[in-house]
Structures are given as C-alpha cells and as structure tokens.
PDB file of C-alpha atoms in Angstrom:
ATOM      1  CA  MET A   5      -4.771  -3.100  -1.985  1.00  0.00           C
ATOM      2  CA  GLU A   6      -2.430  -0.685  -1.256  1.00  0.00           C
ATOM      3  CA  TRP A   7      -1.629   0.841   2.239  1.00  0.00           C
ATOM      4  CA  GLN A   8      -3.995   3.318   2.357  1.00  0.00           C
ATOM      5  CA  GLU A   9      -6.799   0.770   1.126  1.00  0.00           C
ATOM      6  CA  PHE A  10      -5.886  -1.943   3.351  1.00  0.00           C
ATOM      7  CA  HIS A  11      -6.554   1.328   7.166  1.00  0.00           C
ATOM      8  CA  SER A  12      -9.945   1.594   4.793  1.00  0.00           C
ATOM      9  CA  PHE A  13     -10.262  -1.685   4.678  1.00  0.00           C
ATOM     10  CA  ILE A  14      -9.754  -2.609   8.437  1.00  0.00           C
ATOM     11  CA  ARG A  15     -11.326   0.886   8.744  1.00  0.00           C
ATOM     12  CA  GLU A  16     -15.249  -0.622   7.045  1.00  0.00           C
ATOM     13  CA  ASN A  17     -15.240  -3.497   8.724  1.00  0.00           C
ATOM     14  CA  LYS A  18     -13.977  -3.709  12.897  1.00  0.00           C
ATOM     15  CA  GLY A  19     -15.388  -5.871  15.067  1.00  0.00           C
ATOM     16  CA  LYS A  20     -15.804  -8.958  12.060  1.00  0.00           C
ATOM     17  CA  SER A  21     -14.234 -11.631  11.577  1.00  0.00           C
ATOM     18  CA  LEU A  22     -14.040 -12.478   7.566  1.00  0.00           C
ATOM     19  CA  THR A  23     -12.410 -15.148   5.813  1.00  0.00           C
ATOM     20  CA  ILE A  24     -10.588 -14.523   1.930  1.00  0.00           C
ATOM     21  CA  ASP A  25     -14.099 -15.326   0.882  1.00  0.00           C
ATOM     22  CA  GLN A  26     -15.405 -13.446   3.352  1.00  0.00           C
ATOM     23  CA  MET A  27     -13.095 -10.231   1.945  1.00  0.00           C
ATOM     24  CA  GLN A  28     -13.326 -11.419  -2.063  1.00  0.00           C
ATOM     25  CA  GLN A  29     -17.252 -11.475  -1.906  1.00  0.00           C
ATOM     26  CA  GLN A  30     -17.336  -8.381   0.005  1.00  0.00           C
ATOM     27  CA  ARG A  31     -14.599  -6.952  -2.794  1.00  0.00           C
ATOM     28  CA  ARG A  32     -16.550  -8.416  -5.897  1.00  0.00           C
ATOM     29  CA  GLU A  33     -19.692  -6.638  -4.496  1.00  0.00           C
ATOM     30  CA  ASN A  34     -18.672  -2.940  -4.153  1.00  0.00           C
ATOM     31  CA  ARG A  35     -16.200  -3.790  -7.647  1.00  0.00           C
ATOM     32  CA  LEU A  36     -12.939  -2.856  -6.426  1.00  0.00           C
ATOM     33  CA  PRO A  37     -10.789  -5.353  -7.086  1.00  0.00           C
ATOM     34  CA  GLU A  38      -9.510  -8.773  -6.106  1.00  0.00           C
ATOM     35  CA  ILE A  39      -7.333  -8.922  -3.100  1.00  0.00           C
ATOM     36  CA  ASN A  40      -3.892 -10.636  -3.271  1.00  0.00           C
ATOM     37  CA  VAL A  41      -3.708 -13.024  -1.031  1.00  0.00           C
ATOM     38  CA  LEU A  42       0.519 -12.372  -0.512  1.00  0.00           C
ATOM     39  CA  LYS A  43      -0.175  -9.372  -0.531  1.00  0.00           C
ATOM     40  CA  PHE A  44      -2.470  -8.777   2.507  1.00  0.00           C
ATOM     41  CA  LEU A  45      -0.840 -11.922   4.067  1.00  0.00           C
ATOM     42  CA  ALA A  46       2.487  -9.500   4.564  1.00  0.00           C
ATOM     43  CA  LEU A  47       0.717  -6.242   5.427  1.00  0.00           C
ATOM     44  CA  ILE A  48      -1.651  -8.103   8.054  1.00  0.00           C
ATOM     45  CA  LYS A  49       2.410  -8.404   9.400  1.00  0.00           C
ATOM     46  CA  GLN A  50       2.604  -5.121   9.617  1.00  0.00           C
ATOM     47  CA  THR A  51      -0.666  -4.158  11.979  1.00  0.00           C
ATOM     48  CA  SER A  52      -2.032  -4.953  15.435  1.00  0.00           C
ATOM     49  CA  ALA A  53      -5.000  -4.510  14.442  1.00  0.00           C
ATOM     50  CA  ILE A  54      -5.457  -7.906  12.358  1.00  0.00           C
ATOM     51  CA  VAL A  55      -5.793 -11.867  14.568  1.00  0.00           C
ATOM     52  CA  HIS A  56      -5.669 -13.630  12.003  1.00  0.00           C
ATOM     53  CA  THR A  57      -6.087 -16.941  13.799  1.00  0.00           C
ATOM     54  CA  TYR A  58      -7.590 -20.656  11.921  1.00  0.00           C
ATOM     55  CA  LYS A  59     -11.721 -22.435  12.817  1.00  0.00           C
ATOM     56  CA  ARG A  60     -12.064 -26.068  12.235  1.00  0.00           C
ATOM     57  CA  VAL A  61     -15.437 -26.217   9.437  1.00  0.00           C
ATOM     58  CA  GLY A  62     -15.504 -29.867   9.277  1.00  0.00           C
ATOM     59  CA  GLU A  63     -12.934 -31.401   8.829  1.00  0.00           C
ATOM     60  CA  GLN A  64     -10.921 -28.969   6.997  1.00  0.00           C
ATOM     61  CA  THR A  65      -9.337 -25.663   8.577  1.00  0.00           C
ATOM     62  CA  ILE A  66      -9.732 -22.109   7.298  1.00  0.00           C
ATOM     63  CA  SER A  67      -8.414 -18.856   7.793  1.00  0.00           C
ATOM     64  CA  VAL A  68     -10.143 -16.005  10.148  1.00  0.00           C
ATOM     65  CA  PHE A  69      -8.980 -12.734  10.250  1.00  0.00           C
ATOM     66  CA  GLU A  70     -11.124 -11.785  13.140  1.00  0.00           C
ATOM     67  CA  ILE A  71      -9.949  -6.822  12.864  1.00  0.00           C
ATOM     68  CA  ARG A  72      -9.828  -5.136  15.531  1.00  0.00           C
TER      69      ARG A  72
END
C-alpha cells in the first residue's frame, strides 16, 4: 500500500472501525492487492486519521483501526 493508495483508503472508509481481516476482505472484494500489514502499521504512525485500539472478543484481543 503506497501513500496515495493509503489516503484513498482513508477517504473511502472515513467513520468506520475495521479489523485487519475486514480490510483484507474489502480489498479482495475490490480485487486489489493484499495489505502489507507492517507497511500499513508504519503508514498509520504517520497520520492522525487512524486510531489503533484493541477490542476483546471472547478470550482473544484483536486490533481495531478507527478511521476518522
């Protein structure tokens, strides 16, 4: 995911809270390349448009990305 593609992703998903799995599913449905998780995490550190939090689901903790 490049910087321009990242900003497009933010615009399209503004106001949503997504997990990595949901983002991957969305990209598969749109026939786009898979998200490189490490690169994505590096990009969100450079912007305040995405807040990374954690959610407890049963005994599992998952990452949730709130797109503002």
